[in-house]
Amino acid sequence: MESCWVSCLTVPGEHWEAAGFPVTRSPGKSFAHRSELRHAKRIVVKLGSAVVTRGDECGLALGRLASIVEQVAMLQNQGREMLIVTSGAVAFGKQRLRHEILLSQSVRQALHSGQNQLKEMSVPVLEARACAAAGQSGLMALYEAMFTQYSTCTAQILVTNLDFHDEQKRRNLSSTLLELLRMNIVPIINTNDAVVPPPVPNSDLQGVNVISIKDNDSLAARLAVEMKADLLIALSDVQGLYDSPPGTDDAKLIDIFYPGDQQSITFGSKSRVGIGGMEAKVKAALWALQGGTSVVIANGTDPKVTGHVITDIVDGKKVGTFFSEVKPAGPTVEQQAEMARQGGRTLASLLPEQRAEIICHLADLLTEKKDDILAANKKDMDLAERRLSQPLLKRLSLSSAKLNSLAIGLRQISSSSRDSVGRVLRRTRVANNLELEQITVPIGVLLVIFESRPDCLPQVSALAIASGNALLLKGGKEAANTNHILHQLTQEALSIHGVRDAVQLVSTREEVEDLCRLDKMIDLIIPRGSSQLVRDIQRAAKGIPVLGHSEGICHVYIDVDASIDKAINIIRDSKCDYPAACNAMETLLVHRDLLRTPLFDQIIDMLRVEKVKIHAGPKFASYLTFSPSEVKSLRTEYGDLECCMEVVDGMQEAVDHIHKYGSAHTDVIVTENEETAEQFLQQLDSACVFWNASSRFSDGYRFGLGAEVGISTARIHARGPVGLEGLLTTKWVLRGDGQTVADFSEQGSMKYLHENIPIAQKLFSSPSYSASS
């Protein structure tokens, strides 16, 4: 497998020019960020020999080729202009020639030896140009047959280096390609390997703005620049460029490579097939980049990604190495995650009083810098006013009252944090002089992704600090100004004990899906936002647990024995206090016997006064001559002044309805019958179950947790409002005196005691508590 890694040795600016790649730029301008690749109109896809050929180098990888053709055809049918530069003619020809030679040998042997067993046959070394001549027509026929399945037409073009040095031939080539693209035909281009001479290293013309066509890498780069392509995708059998030799423990894939860094590149072994190698790919990529074409080098042989590697690149996803001439001012998200982990380990080793002091200082800053925070928030509100719905604008808005409430919540967290990390939960005497302890430790690095709610940033930061966790924050762009100042204040508070880097705000153009792939850097993802955001993150998170809930479909059941006043107040508060909250009532269940009673009439009147739109459930609609609009789904989170109303025959049917249509978030019963209430509380399997209380109490601050990172409907680790305790896990510490397992065997001298030791609460002292340390 070919490989390439980048070392940090600076080299003279003439490095690439000396290799035949001129430093001067063409008028074209490449894309600066991956996210812009989705705007690419004209795309060149270069398929390396390792991608097109089988592992035995004899014949084509048909399944892999079919998936690539499908992606190219799909992009072509979207209105893009696709060109393919392909290898494979030599391998395809080698397969055909070997077959012919073996067939010929077997016939000759059969004629000479009669019925005797055939002797072992050997195949002579086949000359590459002859293989190319035999394979070009078959390769093209294969491409044509595959693209025909997608109603896409193809055309073959064979070129040599001379075609680019002759001005007239170059103009003819460009004219032909442009005409094919105009007719919605996919040109399939290859070097004419049947006639080209063997490649000569470093044979590029010195001082001339050209690149020699020595292989399909240089051909693809030359064509991309010549055709003013927006993007060149070079597929091979490598993931991309690495920061140290691939295969070593510390090797990391380089997401974005900047030629402006003037870094030298050390190349590993060449590809198992083909003549290009990684050095040719990087040189060709840099040449194309200077010519105004964006470049991505990626793996086209990995069966896990081959089926979508091209479309993922065009969608702007983190695949392979992206070549860019624009370097961002700040660190990459991978660097931020590493900085956060290191800072988090130091944070976890602080004394509890020091972590509490950081949180108190942050609470003070929220009050002292109130005017600056509100000014930044006003900028966000002004920009978002025309783009966001009213519920989202409410979430985005900050006020003096909100900031004061935040500061109070942070001080609560500060008080409760003093005995959180390092608390001994269990102590066992395993044997004499062998004692085991289970202690609380941080989870590690948390990734919190939140929409439209800047007040989430200091809340989550305080909980992370209290629990000794490192934190990566990704906020919505609609709150960029507010998030920026709140993060600055958080880092200012952290700085008093030298742990500024423990909380990082991701400000790069990072896609949420890409963040969810950092499974080696992130230990837990906590989404805070719409149900769609949570579902997207749950789908995208491969190998990283996600804490949260995708929907907040909360129910209030009004029992036949309900108090009128309590019912009216609880319904009003649950629905109208903050309709956009995840703990707001979305479905109102009413006992059948309450229909056409004063209580029912008062409920309807109150909802009408509060301007709540009612959607009738199927059973409720059947009782009415003229009903409100019938509900489209009984499993709907409205997030606004709307709710579903349905009729049930009793408490048991209410429980069954909630289990079927609810989201196991928060559900309420309103009744004066204690037996009915207790049955409801015991039978209902939701994270929060209330009796005669508003669903809006389902909140970390109201539970006395100080704040929450979210509400979890999961079955393990943490459930309901997740505060400080939910951000801790445990580890086991065993203190011995030289014991071995052999000491406890039948022939050994020791016996297990397994005695519980009373816990005299003291905090465990350790340089680092992180479960992922």
PDB file of C-alpha atoms in Angstrom, residues 2 20 100 157 176 185 192 270 287 307 322 351 368 435 441 462 468 544 584 633 665 696 719:
ATOM      1  CA  GLU A   2       1.363   3.409  -0.916  1.00  0.00           C
ATOM      2  CA  GLY A  20       8.453  20.767 -12.430  1.00  0.00           C
ATOM      3  CA  GLU A 100      -5.262 -16.705 -24.228  1.00  0.00           C
ATOM      4  CA  ILE A 157     -10.417   9.533 -25.148  1.00  0.00           C
ATOM      5  CA  THR A 176     -13.793  17.717 -27.836  1.00  0.00           C
ATOM      6  CA  ILE A 185     -21.743  12.673 -21.958  1.00  0.00           C
ATOM      7  CA  ASN A 192      -2.542   5.635 -24.345  1.00  0.00           C
ATOM      8  CA  LYS A 270       4.549   2.906  -3.899  1.00  0.00           C
ATOM      9  CA  TRP A 287      -0.098  21.512  -9.247  1.00  0.00           C
ATOM     10  CA  GLY A 307     -20.222   2.899  -2.127  1.00  0.00           C
ATOM     11  CA  PHE A 322      -8.508  18.051   1.340  1.00  0.00           C
ATOM     12  CA  LEU A 351      -9.161  20.014  44.474  1.00  0.00           C
ATOM     13  CA  GLU A 368     -20.556  41.629  35.915  1.00  0.00           C
ATOM     14  CA  GLU A 435      -8.887  -3.799  49.544  1.00  0.00           C
ATOM     15  CA  VAL A 441     -14.647   9.650  37.984  1.00  0.00           C
ATOM     16  CA  ALA A 462     -20.371  24.520  34.851  1.00  0.00           C
ATOM     17  CA  GLY A 468     -14.019  17.177  35.941  1.00  0.00           C
ATOM     18  CA  ILE A 544     -19.891   7.165  20.535  1.00  0.00           C
ATOM     19  CA  ALA A 584     -44.246  21.108  27.557  1.00  0.00           C
ATOM     20  CA  SER A 633     -50.458  11.723  14.139  1.00  0.00           C
ATOM     21  CA  HIS A 665     -40.059  11.815  28.673  1.00  0.00           C
ATOM     22  CA  ARG A 696     -42.625  21.788  33.346  1.00  0.00           C
ATOM     23  CA  ARG A 719     -32.403   8.975  33.010  1.00  0.00           C
TER      24      ARG A 719
END
